[in-house]
PDB file of C-alpha atoms and ligand atoms in Angstrom:
ATOM      1  CA  MET A   1     176.315-125.627  94.600  1.00 69.00           C
ATOM      2  CA  ALA A   2     172.790-126.424  93.627  1.00 94.00           C
ATOM      3  CA  VAL A   3     171.424-128.720  90.834  1.00 97.00           C
ATOM      4  CA  HIS A   4     168.238-127.251  88.883  1.00 97.00           C
ATOM      5  CA  VAL A   5     165.568-129.662  86.986  1.00 98.00           C
ATOM      6  CA  LEU A   6     164.093-127.270  84.118  1.00 97.00           C
ATOM      7  CA  ASP A   7     160.959-128.572  83.788  1.00 91.00           C
ATOM      8  CA  HIS A   8     159.536-125.666  81.618  1.00 95.00           C
ATOM      9  CA  PRO A   9     156.930-127.324  79.459  1.00 97.00           C
ATOM     10  CA  LEU A  10     158.699-126.032  76.301  1.00 97.00           C
ATOM     11  CA  ILE A  11     161.899-128.125  77.388  1.00 98.00           C
ATOM     12  CA  GLN A  12     159.880-131.056  78.512  1.00 98.00           C
ATOM     13  CA  HIS A  13     158.225-131.536  75.442  1.00 98.00           C
ATOM     14  CA  LYS A  14     161.133-130.854  72.838  1.00 98.00           C
ATOM     15  CA  LEU A  15     163.101-133.617  75.444  1.00 98.00           C
ATOM     16  CA  ALA A  16     160.057-136.194  74.834  1.00 98.00           C
ATOM     17  CA  VAL A  17     160.713-136.215  71.304  1.00 98.00           C
ATOM     18  CA  LEU A  18     164.361-135.977  71.933  1.00 98.00           C
ATOM     19  CA  ARG A  19     164.386-139.370  73.625  1.00 98.00           C
ATOM     20  CA  ASN A  20     162.084-141.277  71.086  1.00 98.00           C
ATOM     21  CA  LYS A  21     164.347-143.857  69.243  1.00 98.00           C
ATOM     22  CA  GLU A  22     162.345-143.038  65.996  1.00 98.00           C
ATOM     23  CA  THR A  23     163.649-139.165  65.708  1.00 98.00           C
ATOM     24  CA  PRO A  24     165.889-138.992  63.317  1.00 98.00           C
ATOM     25  CA  VAL A  25     169.449-137.198  62.852  1.00 98.00           C
ATOM     26  CA  LYS A  26     168.237-134.340  61.982  1.00 98.00           C
ATOM     27  CA  GLU A  27     165.363-133.591  63.876  1.00 98.00           C
ATOM     28  CA  PHE A  28     167.529-134.819  67.081  1.00 98.00           C
ATOM     29  CA  ARG A  29     170.254-132.342  66.732  1.00 98.00           C
ATOM     30  CA  GLU A  30     167.847-129.244  66.066  1.00 98.00           C
ATOM     31  CA  LEU A  31     166.279-130.297  69.395  1.00 98.00           C
ATOM     32  CA  ILE A  32     169.453-130.289  71.119  1.00 98.00           C
ATOM     33  CA  SER A  33     170.070-127.127  69.733  1.00 98.00           C
ATOM     34  CA  GLU A  34     166.636-125.548  70.768  1.00 98.00           C
ATOM     35  CA  ILE A  35     166.643-127.215  74.332  1.00 98.00           C
ATOM     36  CA  ALA A  36     170.158-125.708  74.735  1.00 98.00           C
ATOM     37  CA  GLY A  37     168.878-122.156  74.237  1.00 98.00           C
ATOM     38  CA  LEU A  38     166.153-122.391  76.500  1.00 98.00           C
ATOM     39  CA  MET A  39     168.504-124.253  79.100  1.00 98.00           C
ATOM     40  CA  CYS A  40     170.862-121.055  78.610  1.00 97.00           C
ATOM     41  CA  TYR A  41     168.180-118.199  79.099  1.00 94.00           C
ATOM     42  CA  GLU A  42     167.482-120.163  82.553  1.00 94.00           C
ATOM     43  CA  ALA A  43     170.558-120.898  83.563  1.00 95.00           C
ATOM     44  CA  THR A  44     171.936-116.941  83.243  1.00 95.00           C
ATOM     45  CA  ARG A  45     168.969-115.786  85.428  1.00 92.00           C
ATOM     46  CA  ASN A  46     171.280-114.631  87.589  1.00 89.00           C
ATOM     47  CA  LEU A  47     173.948-112.779  85.545  1.00 91.00           C
ATOM     48  CA  PRO A  48     175.080-109.560  87.119  1.00 91.00           C
ATOM     49  CA  THR A  49     173.431-106.271  85.269  1.00 94.00           C
ATOM     50  CA  GLU A  50     173.814-102.555  85.213  1.00 96.00           C
ATOM     51  CA  GLU A  51     172.075 -99.491  85.132  1.00 97.00           C
ATOM     52  CA  VAL A  52     172.874 -97.897  81.372  1.00 97.00           C
ATOM     53  CA  LEU A  53     171.513 -94.535  79.655  1.00 98.00           C
ATOM     54  CA  VAL A  54     170.124 -95.283  76.245  1.00 98.00           C
ATOM     55  CA  GLU A  55     168.863 -92.619  73.899  1.00 98.00           C
ATOM     56  CA  THR A  56     166.089 -93.458  72.040  1.00 98.00           C
ATOM     57  CA  PRO A  57     164.169 -92.055  69.364  1.00 98.00           C
ATOM     58  CA  ILE A  58     162.254 -90.485  71.818  1.00 98.00           C
ATOM     59  CA  THR A  59     164.060 -89.631  75.090  1.00 98.00           C
ATOM     60  CA  THR A  60     166.516 -91.173  77.212  1.00 98.00           C
ATOM     61  CA  ALA A  61     165.669 -94.623  78.851  1.00 98.00           C
ATOM     62  CA  LYS A  62     167.271 -96.349  82.263  1.00 98.00           C
ATOM     63  CA  CYS A  63     167.962 -99.795  80.975  1.00 98.00           C
ATOM     64  CA  ARG A  64     169.659-102.728  82.188  1.00 97.00           C
ATOM     65  CA  MET A  65     172.757-104.236  80.270  1.00 95.00           C
ATOM     66  CA  LEU A  66     174.975-107.711  81.396  1.00 92.00           C
ATOM     67  CA  SER A  67     178.164-106.408  83.500  1.00 89.00           C
ATOM     68  CA  GLY A  68     180.938-107.572  85.098  1.00 77.00           C
ATOM     69  CA  LYS A  69     182.723-111.087  84.208  1.00 75.00           C
ATOM     70  CA  LYS A  70     182.371-111.787  80.685  1.00 92.00           C
ATOM     71  CA  LEU A  71     181.382-115.560  79.397  1.00 96.00           C
ATOM     72  CA  ALA A  72     182.922-118.475  77.780  1.00 98.00           C
ATOM     73  CA  ILE A  73     181.036-121.827  76.705  1.00 98.00           C
ATOM     74  CA  VAL A  74     182.883-125.337  76.623  1.00 98.00           C
ATOM     75  CA  PRO A  75     181.491-127.995  75.186  1.00 98.00           C
ATOM     76  CA  VAL A  76     182.618-131.617  75.808  1.00 98.00           C
ATOM     77  CA  LEU A  77     183.546-132.642  72.621  1.00 97.00           C
ATOM     78  CA  ARG A  78     181.663-134.590  70.469  1.00 96.00           C
ATOM     79  CA  ALA A  79     178.342-134.207  71.966  1.00 98.00           C
ATOM     80  CA  GLY A  80     178.640-130.947  73.498  1.00 98.00           C
ATOM     81  CA  LEU A  81     178.949-129.247  69.912  1.00 98.00           C
ATOM     82  CA  GLY A  82     175.313-129.626  69.644  1.00 98.00           C
ATOM     83  CA  MET A  83     174.438-127.242  72.292  1.00 98.00           C
ATOM     84  CA  VAL A  84     176.762-124.334  71.609  1.00 98.00           C
ATOM     85  CA  ASP A  85     175.152-122.314  68.370  1.00 98.00           C
ATOM     86  CA  SER A  86     172.080-121.428  69.948  1.00 98.00           C
ATOM     87  CA  MET A  87     173.759-120.272  73.298  1.00 98.00           C
ATOM     88  CA  VAL A  88     176.168-118.518  71.085  1.00 97.00           C
ATOM     89  CA  ASP A  89     173.072-116.779  69.458  1.00 97.00           C
ATOM     90  CA  LEU A  90     172.076-115.712  72.810  1.00 96.00           C
ATOM     91  CA  ILE A  91     175.334-114.838  74.194  1.00 95.00           C
ATOM     92  CA  PRO A  92     177.020-113.694  70.984  1.00 94.00           C
ATOM     93  CA  SER A  93     180.441-111.997  73.085  1.00 93.00           C
ATOM     94  CA  ALA A  94     180.975-115.661  74.602  1.00 96.00           C
ATOM     95  CA  LYS A  95     184.358-117.169  73.527  1.00 97.00           C
ATOM     96  CA  ILE A  96     184.453-120.927  73.006  1.00 98.00           C
ATOM     97  CA  GLY A  97     186.872-123.595  74.270  1.00 98.00           C
ATOM     98  CA  HIS A  98     186.724-127.405  73.727  1.00 98.00           C
ATOM     99  CA  ILE A  99     187.618-130.171  75.793  1.00 98.00           C
ATOM    100  CA  GLY A 100     187.673-133.389  74.091  1.00 97.00           C
ATOM    101  CA  LEU A 101     187.063-136.661  75.762  1.00 93.00           C
ATOM    102  CA  TYR A 102     185.313-140.071  75.146  1.00 90.00           C
ATOM    103  CA  ARG A 103     184.481-142.731  77.749  1.00 87.00           C
ATOM    104  CA  ASP A 104     186.613-145.898  77.106  1.00 91.00           C
ATOM    105  CA  PRO A 105     184.229-148.137  76.550  1.00 89.00           C
ATOM    106  CA  VAL A 106     185.283-150.884  78.970  1.00 92.00           C
ATOM    107  CA  THR A 107     186.742-148.775  81.939  1.00 92.00           C
ATOM    108  CA  HIS A 108     183.610-146.055  81.292  1.00 90.00           C
ATOM    109  CA  GLU A 109     186.562-143.825  82.455  1.00 91.00           C
ATOM    110  CA  PRO A 110     186.889-140.197  80.422  1.00 92.00           C
ATOM    111  CA  VAL A 111     190.002-140.467  78.057  1.00 93.00           C
ATOM    112  CA  GLU A 112     191.440-136.563  76.897  1.00 92.00           C
ATOM    113  CA  TYR A 113     192.184-136.032  73.684  1.00 94.00           C
ATOM    114  CA  TYR A 114     192.052-132.433  72.673  1.00 95.00           C
ATOM    115  CA  CYS A 115     191.588-129.108  74.576  1.00 95.00           C
ATOM    116  CA  LYS A 116     191.772-125.497  73.420  1.00 97.00           C
ATOM    117  CA  LEU A 117     190.560-122.527  75.958  1.00 97.00           C
ATOM    118  CA  PRO A 118     190.591-118.915  75.391  1.00 97.00           C
ATOM    119  CA  GLU A 119     193.403-117.416  76.889  1.00 95.00           C
ATOM    120  CA  ASP A 120     191.784-115.717  79.651  1.00 95.00           C
ATOM    121  CA  ILE A 121     189.567-118.006  80.632  1.00 96.00           C
ATOM    122  CA  GLU A 122     190.174-117.698  84.401  1.00 95.00           C
ATOM    123  CA  ASN A 123     188.384-114.381  83.869  1.00 94.00           C
ATOM    124  CA  ARG A 124     185.115-115.674  82.754  1.00 95.00           C
ATOM    125  CA  VAL A 125     182.076-117.382  83.815  1.00 95.00           C
ATOM    126  CA  THR A 126     182.288-120.752  81.823  1.00 97.00           C
ATOM    127  CA  PHE A 127     179.344-122.713  81.177  1.00 98.00           C
ATOM    128  CA  VAL A 128     180.535-126.311  80.294  1.00 98.00           C
ATOM    129  CA  VAL A 129     178.201-128.357  77.954  1.00 98.00           C
ATOM    130  CA  ASP A 130     177.572-131.844  77.278  1.00 98.00           C
ATOM    131  CA  PRO A 131     174.166-133.376  76.967  1.00 98.00           C
ATOM    132  CA  MET A 132     174.552-136.701  78.829  1.00 98.00           C
ATOM    133  CA  LEU A 133     175.795-136.865  82.442  1.00 98.00           C
ATOM    134  CA  ALA A 134     175.956-140.466  83.454  1.00 98.00           C
ATOM    135  CA  THR A 135     178.727-141.737  85.536  1.00 96.00           C
ATOM    136  CA  GLY A 136     179.908-137.577  86.173  1.00 97.00           C
ATOM    137  CA  GLY A 137     183.568-139.261  84.951  1.00 96.00           C
ATOM    138  CA  SER A 138     183.847-136.638  82.083  1.00 96.00           C
ATOM    139  CA  ALA A 139     182.088-133.960  83.655  1.00 97.00           C
ATOM    140  CA  VAL A 140     184.381-133.989  86.796  1.00 97.00           C
ATOM    141  CA  ALA A 141     187.881-134.207  84.267  1.00 96.00           C
ATOM    142  CA  ALA A 142     186.110-131.390  82.272  1.00 97.00           C
ATOM    143  CA  ILE A 143     185.953-129.352  85.412  1.00 97.00           C
ATOM    144  CA  ASP A 144     189.611-130.695  86.998  1.00 96.00           C
ATOM    145  CA  PHE A 145     191.218-129.054  83.458  1.00 95.00           C
ATOM    146  CA  LEU A 146     189.153-125.915  83.684  1.00 97.00           C
ATOM    147  CA  LYS A 147     190.071-125.339  87.313  1.00 97.00           C
ATOM    148  CA  LYS A 148     193.831-126.562  86.731  1.00 95.00           C
ATOM    149  CA  HIS A 149     193.407-123.426  84.388  1.00 95.00           C
ATOM    150  CA  GLY A 150     192.345-120.899  86.665  1.00 97.00           C
ATOM    151  CA  CYS A 151     188.675-121.280  86.221  1.00 97.00           C
ATOM    152  CA  LYS A 152     186.802-120.302  89.325  1.00 95.00           C
ATOM    153  CA  ASN A 153     183.659-119.612  88.217  1.00 95.00           C
ATOM    154  CA  ILE A 154     181.891-122.684  86.165  1.00 97.00           C
ATOM    155  CA  VAL A 155     178.337-123.815  85.209  1.00 98.00           C
ATOM    156  CA  MET A 156     177.567-127.226  83.736  1.00 98.00           C
ATOM    157  CA  MET A 157     174.722-127.604  81.792  1.00 98.00           C
ATOM    158  CA  ASN A 158     173.674-131.256  80.601  1.00 98.00           C
ATOM    159  CA  ILE A 159     170.350-132.107  79.018  1.00 98.00           C
ATOM    160  CA  ILE A 160     169.804-135.245  81.121  1.00 98.00           C
ATOM    161  CA  GLY A 161     171.759-136.228  83.836  1.00 98.00           C
ATOM    162  CA  CYS A 162     171.231-139.135  86.777  1.00 98.00           C
ATOM    163  CA  PRO A 163     171.593-139.373  90.362  1.00 98.00           C
ATOM    164  CA  GLU A 164     175.023-140.933  89.959  1.00 98.00           C
ATOM    165  CA  GLY A 165     176.500-138.526  87.900  1.00 98.00           C
ATOM    166  CA  ILE A 166     175.165-136.122  90.312  1.00 98.00           C
ATOM    167  CA  LYS A 167     176.482-137.010  93.169  1.00 98.00           C
ATOM    168  CA  THR A 168     180.012-137.648  91.575  1.00 98.00           C
ATOM    169  CA  VAL A 169     180.338-134.295  90.287  1.00 98.00           C
ATOM    170  CA  THR A 170     178.646-132.222  93.514  1.00 97.00           C
ATOM    171  CA  GLU A 171     181.447-134.282  95.706  1.00 97.00           C
ATOM    172  CA  ALA A 172     184.314-133.121  93.658  1.00 98.00           C
ATOM    173  CA  HIS A 173     183.274-130.056  92.819  1.00 98.00           C
ATOM    174  CA  PRO A 174     180.897-128.725  95.065  1.00 97.00           C
ATOM    175  CA  ASP A 175     181.053-125.200  94.000  1.00 97.00           C
ATOM    176  CA  VAL A 176     179.727-125.763  90.449  1.00 98.00           C
ATOM    177  CA  ASP A 177     175.999-125.315  89.340  1.00 97.00           C
ATOM    178  CA  ILE A 178     174.435-127.818  87.762  1.00 98.00           C
ATOM    179  CA  TYR A 179     171.665-127.405  84.967  1.00 98.00           C
ATOM    180  CA  MET A 180     169.636-130.116  83.316  1.00 98.00           C
ATOM    181  CA  ALA A 181     166.351-130.577  81.829  1.00 98.00           C
ATOM    182  CA  ALA A 182     166.093-134.162  83.493  1.00 98.00           C
ATOM    183  CA  CYS A 183     167.097-136.092  86.349  1.00 98.00           C
ATOM    184  CA  ASP A 184     166.942-140.079  84.847  1.00 98.00           C
ATOM    185  CA  GLU A 185     166.333-143.463  86.916  1.00 98.00           C
ATOM    186  CA  LYS A 186     169.805-144.824  87.202  1.00 98.00           C
ATOM    187  CA  LEU A 187     172.434-146.079  85.074  1.00 98.00           C
ATOM    188  CA  ASN A 188     172.239-149.586  83.036  1.00 97.00           C
ATOM    189  CA  ASP A 189     174.956-152.424  83.206  1.00 96.00           C
ATOM    190  CA  HIS A 190     177.019-150.023  80.071  1.00 94.00           C
ATOM    191  CA  ALA A 191     176.773-146.984  81.931  1.00 96.00           C
ATOM    192  CA  TYR A 192     174.288-145.447  79.817  1.00 98.00           C
ATOM    193  CA  ILE A 193     171.551-143.379  81.711  1.00 98.00           C
ATOM    194  CA  VAL A 194     167.634-145.250  81.718  1.00 98.00           C
ATOM    195  CA  PRO A 195     165.713-143.988  80.376  1.00 98.00           C
ATOM    196  CA  GLY A 196     167.421-141.614  78.464  1.00 98.00           C
ATOM    197  CA  LEU A 197     168.107-141.183  75.405  1.00 98.00           C
ATOM    198  CA  GLY A 198     170.900-143.460  74.174  1.00 98.00           C
ATOM    199  CA  ASP A 199     174.436-142.502  72.732  1.00 98.00           C
ATOM    200  CA  ALA A 200     173.862-138.738  72.426  1.00 98.00           C
ATOM    201  CA  GLY A 201     176.918-138.224  70.048  1.00 97.00           C
ATOM    202  CA  ASP A 202     175.961-140.832  67.477  1.00 98.00           C
ATOM    203  CA  ARG A 203     172.495-139.415  67.587  1.00 98.00           C
ATOM    204  CA  ILE A 204     173.748-135.996  67.159  1.00 98.00           C
ATOM    205  CA  PHE A 205     176.073-136.829  63.984  1.00 98.00           C
ATOM    206  CA  GLY A 206     174.477-139.900  62.700  1.00 98.00           C
ATOM    207  CA  THR A 207     177.482-142.082  63.163  1.00 97.00           C
ATOM    208  CA  LYS A 208     175.273-145.108  64.051  1.00 89.00           C
TER     209      LYS A 208
HETATM  210  C1  PRP B 301     178.955-139.425  76.339  1.00 97.68           C
HETATM  211  C2  PRP B 301     178.678-138.080  76.651  1.00 97.68           C
HETATM  212  C3  PRP B 301     179.632-137.814  77.905  1.00 97.68           C
HETATM  213  C4  PRP B 301     179.932-138.584  78.287  1.00 97.68           C
HETATM  214  C5  PRP B 301     179.286-139.096  79.495  1.00 97.68           C
HETATM  215  O1  PRP B 301     180.089-138.971  75.321  1.00 97.68           O
HETATM  216  O2  PRP B 301     178.666-136.806  75.473  1.00 97.68           O
HETATM  217  O3  PRP B 301     180.709-136.517  77.247  1.00 97.68           O
HETATM  218  O4  PRP B 301     179.353-139.906  77.636  1.00 97.68           O
HETATM  219  O5  PRP B 301     179.559-140.207  80.479  1.00 97.68           O
HETATM  220  P1  PRP B 301     180.031-139.930  81.966  1.00 97.68           P
HETATM  221  O6  PRP B 301     179.541-139.221  82.705  1.00 97.68           O
HETATM  222  O7  PRP B 301     179.947-141.534  82.326  1.00 97.68           O
HETATM  223  O8  PRP B 301     181.541-139.721  81.828  1.00 97.68           O
HETATM  224  P2  PRP B 301     181.073-140.060  74.839  1.00 97.68           P
HETATM  225  O9  PRP B 301     181.797-141.123  75.677  1.00 97.68           O
HETATM  226  O10 PRP B 301     180.260-141.228  74.234  1.00 97.68           O
HETATM  227  O11 PRP B 301     181.933-139.274  73.776  1.00 97.68           O
HETATM  228  P3  PRP B 301     181.028-138.869  72.291  1.00 97.68           P
HETATM  229  O12 PRP B 301     180.550-137.284  72.738  1.00 97.68           O
HETATM  230  O13 PRP B 301     182.222-138.468  71.564  1.00 97.68           O
HETATM  231  O14 PRP B 301     179.935-139.752  71.996  1.00 97.68           O
HETATM  232  N1  URA B 302     176.716-141.183  76.912  1.00 97.68           N
HETATM  233  C1  URA B 302     175.332-140.912  76.231  1.00 97.68           C
HETATM  234  O1  URA B 302     175.709-140.700  74.917  1.00 97.68           O
HETATM  235  N2  URA B 302     174.860-141.671  76.795  1.00 97.68           N
HETATM  236  C2  URA B 302     174.637-142.303  78.001  1.00 97.68           C
HETATM  237  O2  URA B 302     173.331-142.472  78.567  1.00 97.68           O
HETATM  238  C3  URA B 302     175.230-142.157  78.532  1.00 97.68           C
HETATM  239  C4  URA B 302     176.667-141.422  77.977  1.00 97.68           C
END
């Protein structure tokens, strides 16, 4: 298991604008999507490829194409939805599952309200996507659920994480690699990430 913090200048620039409390909903939503696309590029770096022969207009070229396992993208509702489109643009053959979880405002424990996965999810490399990894409770619940459905190869993608969330996920699921654009300092008393970006779901969907 490994934690990868993606410090590419484009990702870091977009993240700085994303964090700004003055960034309007439309721009926030676009940035979440753009950052997810850039992160997807890095998180898929080690996917296996195989040699194929392609007839170009000139001659036969030895090329490489993705081989082996099929992919799935599973957003944790609702904020994870903001990361899906740019990933599917890059991996159009990926199937999409959904796991609905919200954090109880008092206990901060995840509450499950919806799940629908591709039938053959156990045969797919599965990218769980959620902008925020705070206590880690939602991530662990989502990964638990996927493993119950037979998933063996799971990758977690968050835009912002923190040491508490990383510890919780790595202890519960040491086999899962985590990709994030930033590992922030800590959680506050309401289990929000500091400095963070506030409530990702509300800022993506304009609900507050
Ligand atoms: C947010 C976020 C994660 C979760 C992270 O969702 O999108 O799913 O909190 O917190 P945790 O690591 O402490 O579990 P939220 O529960 O606010 O629901 P929403 O996406 O519907 O806004
Ligand atoms: N969920 C969010 O949307 N933001 C946080 O900082 C923590 C949990």
